[in-house]
Short mmCIF file of C-alpha atoms in Angstrom, two decimals:
data_model
loop_
_atom_site.label_atom_id
_atom_site.label_comp_id
_atom_site.label_asym_id
_atom_site.label_seq_id
_atom_site.Cartn_x
_atom_site.Cartn_y
_atom_site.Cartn_z
CA MET Z 671 0.06 -0.08 -0.02
CA GLU Z 672 2.95 2.15 0.15
CA ILE Z 673 3.67 2.40 -3.28
CA VAL Z 674 -0.13 3.71 -4.01
CA GLU Z 675 0.49 6.29 -1.15
CA VAL Z 676 3.53 7.50 -2.69
CA PHE Z 677 1.87 7.89 -6.14
CA PHE Z 678 -1.09 9.62 -4.60
CA ASN Z 679 0.93 12.33 -2.72
CA PHE Z 680 2.84 12.95 -6.18
CA PHE Z 681 0.09 13.42 -8.12
CA ASN Z 682 -2.75 15.27 -5.72
CA GLY Z 683 -2.38 18.99 -5.89
CA ASN Z 684 0.34 18.82 -8.51
CA GLU Z 685 -0.77 19.56 -11.88
CA GLU Z 686 2.61 19.78 -13.93
CA ALA Z 687 2.91 15.78 -12.60
CA LEU Z 688 -0.83 15.24 -14.13
CA GLN Z 689 -0.09 16.65 -17.11
CA LEU Z 690 2.81 13.95 -17.31
CA VAL Z 691 -0.03 11.28 -17.18
CA PHE Z 692 -2.90 12.95 -18.76
CA PRO Z 693 -1.80 15.57 -21.30
CA PHE Z 694 -5.00 15.52 -23.08
CA ASN Z 695 -6.55 16.79 -19.85
CA THR Z 696 -9.15 13.90 -19.97
CA TRP Z 697 -9.28 11.52 -17.45
CA GLU Z 698 -10.18 8.57 -20.20
CA CYS Z 699 -6.84 8.50 -21.86
CA CYS Z 700 -4.36 7.90 -19.54
CA TYR Z 701 -1.14 7.00 -21.71
CA ILE Z 702 2.12 7.64 -19.59
CA ASP Z 703 5.65 8.25 -20.67
CA VAL Z 704 7.51 6.15 -18.82
CA LEU Z 705 10.94 8.27 -19.22
CA LYS Z 706 9.32 11.51 -18.13
CA LEU Z 707 7.51 10.20 -15.15
CA THR Z 708 10.43 7.99 -14.11
CA ALA Z 709 12.31 11.21 -13.96
CA ALA Z 710 10.09 12.92 -12.05
CA LEU Z 711 8.67 10.87 -9.35
CA PRO Z 712 10.90 10.41 -6.23
CA ILE Z 713 11.30 6.92 -7.15
CA SER Z 714 14.30 6.51 -8.36
CA GLU Z 715 14.11 2.60 -9.65
CA PHE Z 716 10.55 3.22 -11.29
CA GLY Z 717 11.52 2.39 -14.41
CA ASP Z 718 12.73 -0.88 -13.26
CA VAL Z 719 10.14 -1.98 -11.27
CA LEU Z 720 8.08 -1.37 -13.74
CA VAL Z 721 9.84 -3.84 -16.29
CA SER Z 722 9.51 -6.39 -14.09
CA ARG Z 723 6.42 -6.31 -12.16
CA PRO Z 724 4.50 -4.22 -14.68
CA VAL Z 725 0.87 -5.58 -13.62
CA GLU Z 726 1.47 -4.89 -9.70
CA MET Z 727 2.66 -0.99 -10.49
CA SER Z 728 -0.05 -0.24 -13.04
CA LYS Z 729 -2.63 -1.13 -10.76
CA CYS Z 730 -1.05 0.86 -7.97
CA LEU Z 731 -0.79 3.65 -10.31
CA GLY Z 732 -4.67 3.31 -11.50
CA ILE Z 733 -5.84 3.23 -7.94
CA ALA Z 734 -3.67 6.55 -6.99
CA LEU Z 735 -5.07 8.14 -10.23
CA SER Z 736 -8.85 6.90 -9.15
CA THR Z 737 -7.99 8.31 -5.80
CA VAL Z 738 -7.02 11.68 -6.97
CA TYR Z 739 -9.88 11.52 -9.60
CA ARG Z 740 -12.29 11.00 -6.63
CA VAL Z 741 -10.64 13.47 -4.45
CA ARG Z 742 -11.06 16.55 -6.97
CA ASN Z 743 -14.31 15.47 -8.43
CA PRO Z 744 -16.33 14.05 -4.93
CA TYR Z 745 -19.92 14.12 -6.50
CA SER Z 746 -19.00 12.22 -9.62
CA GLU Z 747 -19.21 8.28 -10.18
CA THR Z 748 -16.11 6.38 -9.25
CA LEU Z 749 -13.63 6.13 -12.03
CA ILE Z 750 -11.69 3.06 -13.06
CA VAL Z 751 -7.89 4.74 -14.81
CA HIS Z 752 -6.15 1.61 -16.96
CA PRO Z 753 -2.69 3.13 -17.55
CA HIS Z 754 -1.10 2.76 -20.91
CA PHE Z 755 2.77 3.20 -21.08
CA TYR Z 756 4.88 4.21 -23.91
CA ASN Z 757 8.34 5.42 -24.22
CA THR Z 758 9.90 2.71 -22.42
CA ARG Z 759 13.81 2.40 -22.26
CA GLY Z 760 13.85 0.69 -25.53
CA SER Z 761 12.22 -1.71 -27.58
CA THR Z 762 12.62 -5.59 -27.81
CA PRO Z 763 13.21 -6.95 -31.39
CA PHE Z 764 10.41 -9.66 -32.27
CA MET Z 765 12.64 -12.32 -32.62
CA ASN Z 766 13.87 -12.09 -29.07
CA VAL Z 767 10.74 -12.33 -27.29
CA LYS Z 768 10.90 -15.64 -25.51
CA ALA Z 769 9.67 -17.15 -22.29
CA SER Z 770 12.19 -14.90 -20.30
CA THR Z 771 10.24 -12.04 -20.81
CA VAL Z 772 6.67 -13.58 -19.78
CA GLY Z 773 5.28 -11.06 -17.20
CA GLN Z 774 7.44 -8.39 -17.84
CA LEU Z 775 7.11 -4.78 -19.73
CA ILE Z 776 8.28 -4.72 -23.16
CA CYS Z 777 7.90 -2.95 -25.67
CA VAL Z 778 8.11 -4.43 -29.03
CA GLU Z 779 7.98 -2.53 -32.73
CA GLY Z 780 6.98 -4.15 -35.99
CA GLN Z 781 4.74 -3.74 -39.09
CA VAL Z 782 1.56 -5.05 -38.89
CA THR Z 783 0.57 -7.40 -42.09
CA ARG Z 784 -2.61 -9.03 -41.31
CA VAL Z 785 -5.22 -8.28 -39.41
CA ASN Z 786 -8.26 -10.87 -38.61
CA PRO Z 787 -12.10 -9.95 -36.98
CA SER Z 788 -12.28 -10.82 -33.57
CA ARG Z 789 -14.20 -14.55 -33.05
CA VAL Z 790 -16.53 -14.36 -30.40
CA MET Z 791 -15.92 -17.44 -28.28
CA LEU Z 792 -18.79 -18.89 -26.39
CA LYS Z 793 -17.59 -20.33 -22.59
CA ALA Z 794 -20.65 -20.85 -20.99
CA GLY Z 795 -24.22 -21.13 -21.84
CA ARG Z 796 -27.83 -21.16 -20.40
CA PHE Z 797 -30.21 -23.27 -22.27
CA LYS Z 798 -33.64 -23.78 -21.57
CA CYS Z 799 -35.33 -27.19 -22.31
CA ALA Z 800 -38.07 -27.45 -24.86
CA LYS Z 801 -40.31 -29.74 -23.12
CA CYS Z 802 -39.97 -28.90 -19.47
CA GLY Z 803 -38.89 -25.37 -19.50
CA GLN Z 804 -36.06 -26.16 -17.22
CA VAL Z 805 -32.86 -24.10 -17.27
CA HIS Z 806 -29.50 -25.73 -17.77
CA LYS Z 807 -25.90 -23.87 -17.45
CA ARG Z 808 -23.15 -25.78 -19.25
CA VAL Z 809 -19.82 -24.78 -19.36
CA LEU Z 810 -18.33 -25.46 -22.89
CA TYR Z 811 -15.05 -26.95 -24.16
CA LYS Z 812 -12.84 -27.15 -27.43
CA GLU Z 813 -15.00 -24.33 -28.57
CA SER Z 814 -17.97 -26.93 -29.57
CA ILE Z 815 -21.30 -26.22 -28.32
CA ASN Z 816 -23.35 -29.24 -26.94
CA HIS Z 817 -26.75 -28.58 -26.28
CA PRO Z 818 -28.31 -30.00 -23.33
CA LYS Z 819 -30.35 -33.59 -24.00
CA TYR Z 820 -34.21 -32.96 -23.16
CA VAL Z 821 -34.80 -33.50 -19.60
CA ALA Z 822 -37.04 -36.63 -18.88
CA LEU Z 823 -40.65 -35.93 -18.01
CA ARG Z 824 -41.15 -36.79 -13.98
#
């Protein structure tokens, strides 16, 4: 919880610090320049910790920014901030993305050559029996839909 307090104290009441995180003056757009934020933060190893524990750091930063928003706008709805990072230390060539980079924040540069539309995958479903009207819940496996069989009348 200490890191959330450090982030909150850094951003609360500090317009210059908030401009590092929200350069376009909108709370919905949270793109963070890692190099600028690392230079401004009182945490000297922020860049290294962000690379090694990105999920934890981004959640702490998001919680702190949400709290700052709530302090500034006490009568508005709670805002969940999901930070996005750019301008990290350097980019990793796509060929060097290996198992050792799993769980770390990396920057990959490249060219998009093909884009496919997203496919909707049903993971669970509720089906209503045509005979008795009873609702059955099914967990689906291997992307196949298995409709439940009719329920025997009792």
